[in-house]
Each structure stands twice: as C-alpha cells, then as structure tokens.
XYZ file of C-alpha atoms in Angstrom:
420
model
C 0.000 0.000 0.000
C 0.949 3.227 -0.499
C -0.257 6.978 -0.188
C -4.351 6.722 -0.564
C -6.521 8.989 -1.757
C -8.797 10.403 0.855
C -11.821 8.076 0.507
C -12.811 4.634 2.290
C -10.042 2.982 1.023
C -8.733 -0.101 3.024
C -6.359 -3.411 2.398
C -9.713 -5.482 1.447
C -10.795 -3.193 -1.039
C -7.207 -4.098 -2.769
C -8.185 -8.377 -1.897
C -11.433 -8.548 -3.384
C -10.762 -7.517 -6.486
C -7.503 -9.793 -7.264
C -10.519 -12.636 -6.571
C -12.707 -11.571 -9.340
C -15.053 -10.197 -7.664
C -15.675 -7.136 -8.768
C -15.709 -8.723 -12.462
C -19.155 -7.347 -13.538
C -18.787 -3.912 -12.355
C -18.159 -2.470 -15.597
C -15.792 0.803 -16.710
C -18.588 3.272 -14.880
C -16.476 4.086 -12.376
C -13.589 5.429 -14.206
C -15.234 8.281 -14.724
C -14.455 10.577 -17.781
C -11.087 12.245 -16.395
C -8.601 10.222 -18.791
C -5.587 13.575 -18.969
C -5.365 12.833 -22.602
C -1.419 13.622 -23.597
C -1.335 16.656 -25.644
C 2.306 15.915 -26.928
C 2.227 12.207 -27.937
C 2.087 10.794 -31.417
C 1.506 7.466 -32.777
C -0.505 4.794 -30.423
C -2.776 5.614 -28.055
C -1.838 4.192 -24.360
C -4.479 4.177 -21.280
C -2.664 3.844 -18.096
C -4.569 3.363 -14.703
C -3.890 5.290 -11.562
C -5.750 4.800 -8.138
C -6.633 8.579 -6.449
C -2.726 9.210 -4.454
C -4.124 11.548 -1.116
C -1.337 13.935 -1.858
C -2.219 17.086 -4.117
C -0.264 17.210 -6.992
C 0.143 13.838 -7.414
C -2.355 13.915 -10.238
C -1.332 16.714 -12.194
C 2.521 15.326 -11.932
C 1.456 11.654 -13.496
C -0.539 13.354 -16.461
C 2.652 15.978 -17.081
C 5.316 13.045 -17.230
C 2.740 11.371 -19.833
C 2.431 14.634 -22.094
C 6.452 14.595 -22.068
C 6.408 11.319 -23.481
C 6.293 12.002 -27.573
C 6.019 8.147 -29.255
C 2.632 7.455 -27.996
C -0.811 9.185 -26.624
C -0.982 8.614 -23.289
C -3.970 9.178 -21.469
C -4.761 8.404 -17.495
C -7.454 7.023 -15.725
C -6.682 8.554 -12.320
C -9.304 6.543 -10.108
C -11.472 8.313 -7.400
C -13.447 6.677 -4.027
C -12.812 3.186 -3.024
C -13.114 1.374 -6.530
C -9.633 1.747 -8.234
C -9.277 -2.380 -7.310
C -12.784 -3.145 -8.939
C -12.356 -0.807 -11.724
C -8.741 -2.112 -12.702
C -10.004 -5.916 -12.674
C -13.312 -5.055 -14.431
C -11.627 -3.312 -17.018
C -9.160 -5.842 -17.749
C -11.577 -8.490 -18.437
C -13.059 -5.726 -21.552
C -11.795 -4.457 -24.583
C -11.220 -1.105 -22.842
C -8.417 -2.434 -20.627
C -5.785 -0.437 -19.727
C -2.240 -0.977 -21.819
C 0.109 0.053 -18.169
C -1.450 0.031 -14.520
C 0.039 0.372 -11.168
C -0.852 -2.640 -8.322
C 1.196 -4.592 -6.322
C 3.319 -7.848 -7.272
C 0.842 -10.661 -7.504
C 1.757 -14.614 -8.864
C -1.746 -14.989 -10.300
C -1.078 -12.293 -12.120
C 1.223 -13.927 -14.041
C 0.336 -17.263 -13.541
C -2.759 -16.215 -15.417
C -0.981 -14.833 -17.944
C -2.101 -10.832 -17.534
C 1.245 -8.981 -16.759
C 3.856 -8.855 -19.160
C 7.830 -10.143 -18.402
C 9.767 -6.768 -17.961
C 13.171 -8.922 -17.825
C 14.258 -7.018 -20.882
C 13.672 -3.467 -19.211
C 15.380 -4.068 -15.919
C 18.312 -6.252 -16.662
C 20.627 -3.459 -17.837
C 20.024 -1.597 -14.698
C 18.927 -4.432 -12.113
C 21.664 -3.560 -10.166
C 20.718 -0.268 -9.357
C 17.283 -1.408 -7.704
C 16.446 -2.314 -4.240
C 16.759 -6.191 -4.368
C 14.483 -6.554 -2.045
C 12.253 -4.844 -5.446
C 13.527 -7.537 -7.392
C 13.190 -10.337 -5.540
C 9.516 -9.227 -4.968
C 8.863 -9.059 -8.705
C 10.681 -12.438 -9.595
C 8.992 -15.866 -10.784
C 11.107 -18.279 -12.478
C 13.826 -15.917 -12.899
C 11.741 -13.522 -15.081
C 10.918 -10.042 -13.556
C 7.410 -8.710 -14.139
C 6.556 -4.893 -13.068
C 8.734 -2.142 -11.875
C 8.724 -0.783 -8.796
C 7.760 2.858 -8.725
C 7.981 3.845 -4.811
C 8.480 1.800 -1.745
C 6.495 3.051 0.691
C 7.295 2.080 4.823
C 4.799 1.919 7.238
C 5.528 2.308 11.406
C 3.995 4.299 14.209
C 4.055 8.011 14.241
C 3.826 9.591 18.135
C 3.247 12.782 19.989
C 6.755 13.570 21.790
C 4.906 16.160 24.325
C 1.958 13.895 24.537
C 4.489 10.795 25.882
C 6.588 13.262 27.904
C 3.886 14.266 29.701
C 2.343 10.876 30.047
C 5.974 10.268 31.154
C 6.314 7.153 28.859
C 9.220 5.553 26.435
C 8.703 4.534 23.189
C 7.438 0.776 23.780
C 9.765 -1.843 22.132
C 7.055 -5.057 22.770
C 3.301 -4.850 22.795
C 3.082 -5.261 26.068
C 4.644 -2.049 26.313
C 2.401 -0.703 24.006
C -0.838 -1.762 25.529
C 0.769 0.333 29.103
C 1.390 3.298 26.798
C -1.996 3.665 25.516
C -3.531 3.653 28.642
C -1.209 5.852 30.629
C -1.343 8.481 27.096
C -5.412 7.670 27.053
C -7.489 11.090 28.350
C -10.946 12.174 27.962
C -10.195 13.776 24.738
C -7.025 11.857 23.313
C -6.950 8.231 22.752
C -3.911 6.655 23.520
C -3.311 4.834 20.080
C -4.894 4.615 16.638
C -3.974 1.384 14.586
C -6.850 1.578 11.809
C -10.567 1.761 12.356
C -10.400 -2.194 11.867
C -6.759 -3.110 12.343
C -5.945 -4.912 9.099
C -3.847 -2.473 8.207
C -1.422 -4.241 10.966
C -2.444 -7.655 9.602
C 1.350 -8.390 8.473
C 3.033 -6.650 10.856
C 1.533 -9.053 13.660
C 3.505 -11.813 11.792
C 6.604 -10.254 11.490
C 6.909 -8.953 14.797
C 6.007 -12.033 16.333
C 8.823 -13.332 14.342
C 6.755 -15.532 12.114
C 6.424 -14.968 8.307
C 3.475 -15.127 5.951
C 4.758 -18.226 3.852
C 8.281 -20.066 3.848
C 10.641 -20.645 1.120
C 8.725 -24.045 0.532
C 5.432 -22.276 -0.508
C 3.963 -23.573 2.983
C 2.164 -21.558 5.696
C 4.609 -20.255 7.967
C 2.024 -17.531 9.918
C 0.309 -20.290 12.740
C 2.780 -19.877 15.539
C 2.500 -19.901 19.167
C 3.499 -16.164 19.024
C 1.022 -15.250 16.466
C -1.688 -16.596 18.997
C -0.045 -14.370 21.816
C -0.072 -11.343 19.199
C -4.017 -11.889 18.426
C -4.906 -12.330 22.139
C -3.007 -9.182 23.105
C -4.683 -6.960 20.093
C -8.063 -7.985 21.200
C -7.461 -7.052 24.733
C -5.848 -3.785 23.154
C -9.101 -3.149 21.258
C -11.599 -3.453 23.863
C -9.418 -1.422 26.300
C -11.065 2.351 25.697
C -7.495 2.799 25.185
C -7.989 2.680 20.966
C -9.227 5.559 18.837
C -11.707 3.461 16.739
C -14.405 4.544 14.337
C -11.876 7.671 13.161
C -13.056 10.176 10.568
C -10.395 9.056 8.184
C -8.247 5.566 8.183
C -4.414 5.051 8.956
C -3.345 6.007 5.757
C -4.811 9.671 6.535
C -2.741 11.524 8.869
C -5.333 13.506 9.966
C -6.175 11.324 13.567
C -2.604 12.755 15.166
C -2.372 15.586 13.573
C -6.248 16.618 14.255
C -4.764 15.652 18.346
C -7.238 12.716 18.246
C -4.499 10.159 19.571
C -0.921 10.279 20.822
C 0.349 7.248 18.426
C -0.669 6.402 15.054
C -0.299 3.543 12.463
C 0.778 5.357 9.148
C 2.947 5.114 6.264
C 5.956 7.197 5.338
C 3.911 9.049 2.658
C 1.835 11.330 5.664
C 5.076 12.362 6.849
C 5.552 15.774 5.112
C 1.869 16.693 6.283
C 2.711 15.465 9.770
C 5.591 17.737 10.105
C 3.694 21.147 8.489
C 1.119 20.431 11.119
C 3.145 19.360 14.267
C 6.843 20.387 13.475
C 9.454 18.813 15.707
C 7.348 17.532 18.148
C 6.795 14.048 16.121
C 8.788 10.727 15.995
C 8.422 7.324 14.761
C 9.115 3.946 15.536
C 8.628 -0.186 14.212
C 5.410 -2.314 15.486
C 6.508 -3.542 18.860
C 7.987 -6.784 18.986
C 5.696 -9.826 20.271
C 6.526 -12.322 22.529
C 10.119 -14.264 23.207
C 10.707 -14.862 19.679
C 9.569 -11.625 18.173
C 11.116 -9.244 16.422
C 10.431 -4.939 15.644
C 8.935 -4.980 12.396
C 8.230 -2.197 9.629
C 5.816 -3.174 6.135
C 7.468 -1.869 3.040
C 4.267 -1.485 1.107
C 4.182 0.557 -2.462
C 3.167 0.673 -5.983
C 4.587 -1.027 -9.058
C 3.919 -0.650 -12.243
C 2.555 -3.163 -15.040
C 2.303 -3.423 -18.439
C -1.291 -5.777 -19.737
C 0.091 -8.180 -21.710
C -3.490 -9.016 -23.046
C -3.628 -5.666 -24.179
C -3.504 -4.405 -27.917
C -0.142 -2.064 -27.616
C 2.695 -4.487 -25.496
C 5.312 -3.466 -26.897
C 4.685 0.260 -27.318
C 3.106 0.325 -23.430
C 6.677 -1.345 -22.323
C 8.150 1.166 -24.644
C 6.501 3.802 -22.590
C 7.120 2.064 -19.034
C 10.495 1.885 -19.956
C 10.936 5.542 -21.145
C 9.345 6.865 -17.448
C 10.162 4.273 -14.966
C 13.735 3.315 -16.328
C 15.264 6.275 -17.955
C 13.489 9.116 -16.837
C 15.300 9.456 -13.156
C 14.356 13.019 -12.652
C 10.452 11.996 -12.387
C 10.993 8.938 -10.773
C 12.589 11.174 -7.463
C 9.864 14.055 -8.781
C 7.269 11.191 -8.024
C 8.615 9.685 -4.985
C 9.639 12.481 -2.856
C 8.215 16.009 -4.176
C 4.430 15.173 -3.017
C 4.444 12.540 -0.043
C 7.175 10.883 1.063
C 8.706 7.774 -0.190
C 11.189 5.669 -0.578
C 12.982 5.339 -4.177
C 13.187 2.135 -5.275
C 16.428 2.665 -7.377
C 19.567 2.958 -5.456
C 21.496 6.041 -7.227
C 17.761 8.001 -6.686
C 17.729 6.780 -3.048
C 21.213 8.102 -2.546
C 20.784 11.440 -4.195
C 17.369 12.573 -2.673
C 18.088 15.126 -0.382
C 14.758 15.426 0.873
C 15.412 11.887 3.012
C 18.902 12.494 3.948
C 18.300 14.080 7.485
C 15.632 14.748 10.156
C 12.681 12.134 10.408
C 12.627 11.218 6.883
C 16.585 9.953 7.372
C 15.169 8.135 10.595
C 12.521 6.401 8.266
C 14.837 5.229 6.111
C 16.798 3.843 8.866
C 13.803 2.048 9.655
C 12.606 0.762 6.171
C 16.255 -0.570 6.020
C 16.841 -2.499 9.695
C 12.974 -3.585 10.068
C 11.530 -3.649 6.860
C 9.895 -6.994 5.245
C 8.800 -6.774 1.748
C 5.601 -8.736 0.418
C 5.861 -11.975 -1.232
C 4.687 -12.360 -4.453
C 3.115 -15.740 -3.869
C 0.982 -14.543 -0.609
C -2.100 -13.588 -2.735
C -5.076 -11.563 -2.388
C -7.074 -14.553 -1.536
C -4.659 -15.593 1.177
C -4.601 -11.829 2.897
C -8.308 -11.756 2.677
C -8.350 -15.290 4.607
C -5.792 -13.297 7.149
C -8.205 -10.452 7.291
C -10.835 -12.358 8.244
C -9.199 -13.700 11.347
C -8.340 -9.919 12.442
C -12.034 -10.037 12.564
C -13.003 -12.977 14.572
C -10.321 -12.507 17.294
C -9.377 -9.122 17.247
C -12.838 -7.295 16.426
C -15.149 -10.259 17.550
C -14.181 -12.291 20.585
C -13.441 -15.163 18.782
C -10.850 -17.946 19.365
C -7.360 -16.934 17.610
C -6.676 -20.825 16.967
C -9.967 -21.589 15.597
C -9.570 -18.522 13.519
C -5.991 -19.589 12.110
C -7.363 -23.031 11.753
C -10.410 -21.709 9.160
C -7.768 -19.451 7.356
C -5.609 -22.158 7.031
C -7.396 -24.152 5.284
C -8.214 -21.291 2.642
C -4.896 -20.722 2.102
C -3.533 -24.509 1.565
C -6.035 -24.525 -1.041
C -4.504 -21.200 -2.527
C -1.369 -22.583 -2.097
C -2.239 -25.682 -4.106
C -4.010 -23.842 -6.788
C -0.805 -21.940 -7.381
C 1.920 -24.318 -6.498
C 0.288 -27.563 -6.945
C-alpha cells in the first residue's frame, strides 16, 4: 500500500478484487477524467492510476505522460474506493488499460495478464532495491517495476508521551501500558486503523513468524502469532484505541487533528505530519511480540505493469520503460516532491536530499533495519483469509486458533491452486 486517496479505502478493497469479484462492475467508475497527452504521437496508451491523497500527485502523473512524444498517453486517475474493482473489471473488456500500477501478484502472471519486464530491468537491475527484485521475480523472469516503496511504522506525539511520562514501547506489552497511561478524555492513547488490518502483516513479522516459507507452505500459525491476536483484542476493547476515526491510517489527519498520541501510518503522511506538528513528532517499528519476536516495519508501495493481453505491449513497455527506467528526474519528482517515499532505485535513493536528514533519514533507517517486503506468492485470496481472522479474534471475541485453523485451510487450497 501506499499513499491513498482520501476516501474509504482499506487493504480489502485491494483483496477482493484480485478474486474476481468485482468482475461485472463495468468501466462506470472510471469516470471521464482520462488527462489525454497533448504531446504524444503514434498509439494511443491508457494507463490506470488509483486517487494518491497527496495534491499534486495527479497533475505530476498526467505531465510526465504529455512529455512522453512516441505514444498518446492518457490516465485514468481513479477516485473513491473502486480503483481495485475498476482495474479488474476493465481488464476483463476491450477497454483495458495498456500500463497500470498494483502490487506484485503470482496470479497475475500465472494467469498470464502482466507482461515479463526482464528485458527493461536487466541493464540496470543492479541499481534497484533487491528486495524490489526479488519481490517481482517468478522463475527468474521479472514482471513490473517498482515505482515507490512506501514504509509503514507508528508516528507519536513527543509532548503527549513526555507528559504521560512514557518511552517509546519496544514489545506490545509495552504498548498496551502506553496507551492507557497516554489515554485522556479527549485523546486516545493509540490509533492502529478503524479495523486493524492495516497491521495484519506486521503481527507476523513482529512475532517473528512470516506469511509463507521458502517451501510455498504456511509459515504464519505460531505460538506467538496466537499471543499477538490475544493481546490486540485485549488492546481493542481497552477504551485505550481511537476506533471509528473520521479518516483511516493512511490519513494523517487522527494525530495531527490531536485525536491520539500514536498512530499507524505510512511514510507518505510524513511531510503533512511535520507542516502540522513540526518537531514535536517521531516514529518507531510495530513492537515486537513475545520471546521470539522481532520490531517490524511493512514496506508497502506501488509497481507498475504493463497488460500483456492488451492491444499495444510493446509500445506500453516502450513507454514504461521511457518513465520508470530512464526518466530518473520523475521517478525522485514522483517519490519524494508530493508525499514521502522511498525510491526504489539505489542512485535516486542516494541522491534525494529530501530523506537524507531529520525524520525522513530516521525512516529510512527504519525501512532498512525492520523492513519486510511482500511476497509475491501470498495472494489476495490468502490476505483476505488473514483479514478475516483480524475479525473474529481481534474485532469479535473469537478464538485466535480456531480462527488460524479456518484461514488455514483457505490458504492450503490457494497454495495448491498456485503451487500444486
């Protein structure tokens, strides 16, 4: 995930639609807002764009297009909480989009719908993240480019803990004391999402667990996991929890607004957290959980894709490769002049001056000693199943084993629908 537009958008939105679901919904939502290139020649490219919450981040997508002159390149930039449903509608019609942005997915390619970018990267593969690459990867082929990674950690009120007297907690336990010390009559102590999925990963990796192993096998049911869910739920029906907030986590409006002391957010509010509370911010990893647990950050983001059902493959990779791969200027334009975030490409990281010091250098630090990456092969379908237990033992009082059990079982058929 990455910087959201301002609208109900949350991580199922993004699972549904990977599952089909939103197959019959049709192009209505796309609206007629395409920022037709003015300056392009020769074939006509749609690329799809989900609403960024940043301002400017519109206008600065449809200006790199009208730069580009071997093609007319016009945008779909997607409003409200459909740019999931929209994308997989569309791609099912003869109105699909030739480029779109989502995140790495394997039945994507297993079914055939992205195209391999192998050819684009390999001359400068070096130069990305590997992490990037790795995440993009099946069977040695690379499909999509990573556009921005995006990290995702607690932002916190320094005078709201230094009154409240407390540290920045290192293990959830330490957490759950901080929110109620920091709790008031106007300020909740903590604000993790109005339904906590957007920590659904997180609670793996800090309890040092991982989504799926090397072997394609389920590597998320661990005793620590259980501990984790147990210690959310009591976290959630403390009075300690801002729930029910105007706006999600991906909005930094909750801390900045002085609704809470600590808030779940990605790296992308950061630049709108400092105009509105200056120096007195700081950040820090999801709390460790349990013995074996470890601090944990999500590097989230947006990657780019060329169809490769569509009618113009080669001229949309043409394209892809024009802006993503040569054009360095608007790839650090993109990832740093709006919100903040995280260049994929090494030599951009490096030169970005906007990240070298302060909190953004601090985030970095973070993306880079906490940071977990998603895996390709942990699908929509198997993050929905995850969801779903958030519910039942987080939101609901429902038994964290049983819940694993049910998701389990989901996701081994998932797993044998890709894998075999």
């Amino acid at each position: 995930m990455s910087a959201l537009s301002n609208t109900n958008w949350n991580r199922r939105n993004v699972l549904q639609a990977a599952m089909g679901l939103a197959a019959a919904g049709g192009l209505a939502a796309c609206g007629g807002n395409t920022g037709r290139s003015s300056g392009g020649s020769g074939e006509a490219l749609t690329q799809y764009f989900h609403a960024y919450g940043e301002a400017g981040t519109e206008q600065a997508i449809k200006k790199y297009a009208a730069a580009y002159k071997k093609a007319n390149v016009s945008t779909n930039w997607i409003t409200g909480d459909n740019f999931e449903s929209a994308l997989f509608a569309a791609l099912l019609t003869k109105k699909a989009p030739d480029v779109f942005e989502f995140h790495p997915q394997l039945q994507l390619v297993k079914s055939g719908q992205v195209a391999d970018l192998t050819d684009l990267i390999d001359p400068v593969k070096d130069d990305f993240n590997p992490n990037d690459i790795k995440s993009h990867t099946v069977d040695g082929k690379i499909y999509g480019i990573r556009m921005i990674d995006d990290p995702q950690f607690f932002y916190y009120r320094k005078s709201m803990f230094e009154k409240a007297k407390v540290e920045v907690p290192t293990t959830l336990e330490e957490l759950i004391e901080a929110a109620a010390k920091l709790t008031t009559s106007k300020v909740k102590g903590a604000f993790l999402g109005n339904d906590f999925t957007a920590i659904q990963n997180v609670i793996i990796w800090s309890a040092g667990a991982d989504t799926i192993n090397e072997k394609n096998e389920i590597a998320y049911h661990t005793d620590g996991v259980v501990e984790g869910l147990k210690q959310l739920r009591q976290l959630f029906t403390s009075g300690d929890v801002l729930l029910d907030a105007p706006t999600d986590f991906w909005d930094p409006s909750s801390l900045n607004q002085g609704l809470c002391a600590m808030q779940w957010g990605g790296m992308w509010s950061m630049p709108a957290m400092q105009q509105a509370l200056g120096d007195d911010l700081g950040i820090f990893p999801f709390p460790k959980i349990g013995s074996a647990g470890k601090q944990s950050v999500y590097n989230g983001g947006w990657s780019i894709f060329v169809n490769a059902k569509g009618k113009n493959v080669e001229a949309a990779k043409e394209y892809v490769k024009w802006l993503w791969i040569d054009q360095k200027q608007y790839q650090e334009d993109w990832a740093t002049s709006y919100g903040f975030h995280i260049p994929p490409r090494t030599s951009i990281a490096n030169s970005a001056t906007k990240l070298k010091t302060g909190l953004p250098a601090e985030g970095v630090k973070l993306f880079t000693d906490y940071g977990h990456f998603d895996n390709i092969a942990y699908d929509q379908t198997m993050q929905t199943a995850f969801a779903e237990v958030i519910a039942s033992s987080i939101r609901k009082n429902g038994n964290p084993e049983s819940a694993l059990d049910t998701c389990d079982k989901k996701v081994n058929v998932e797993l044998k629908k890709l894998f075999g």
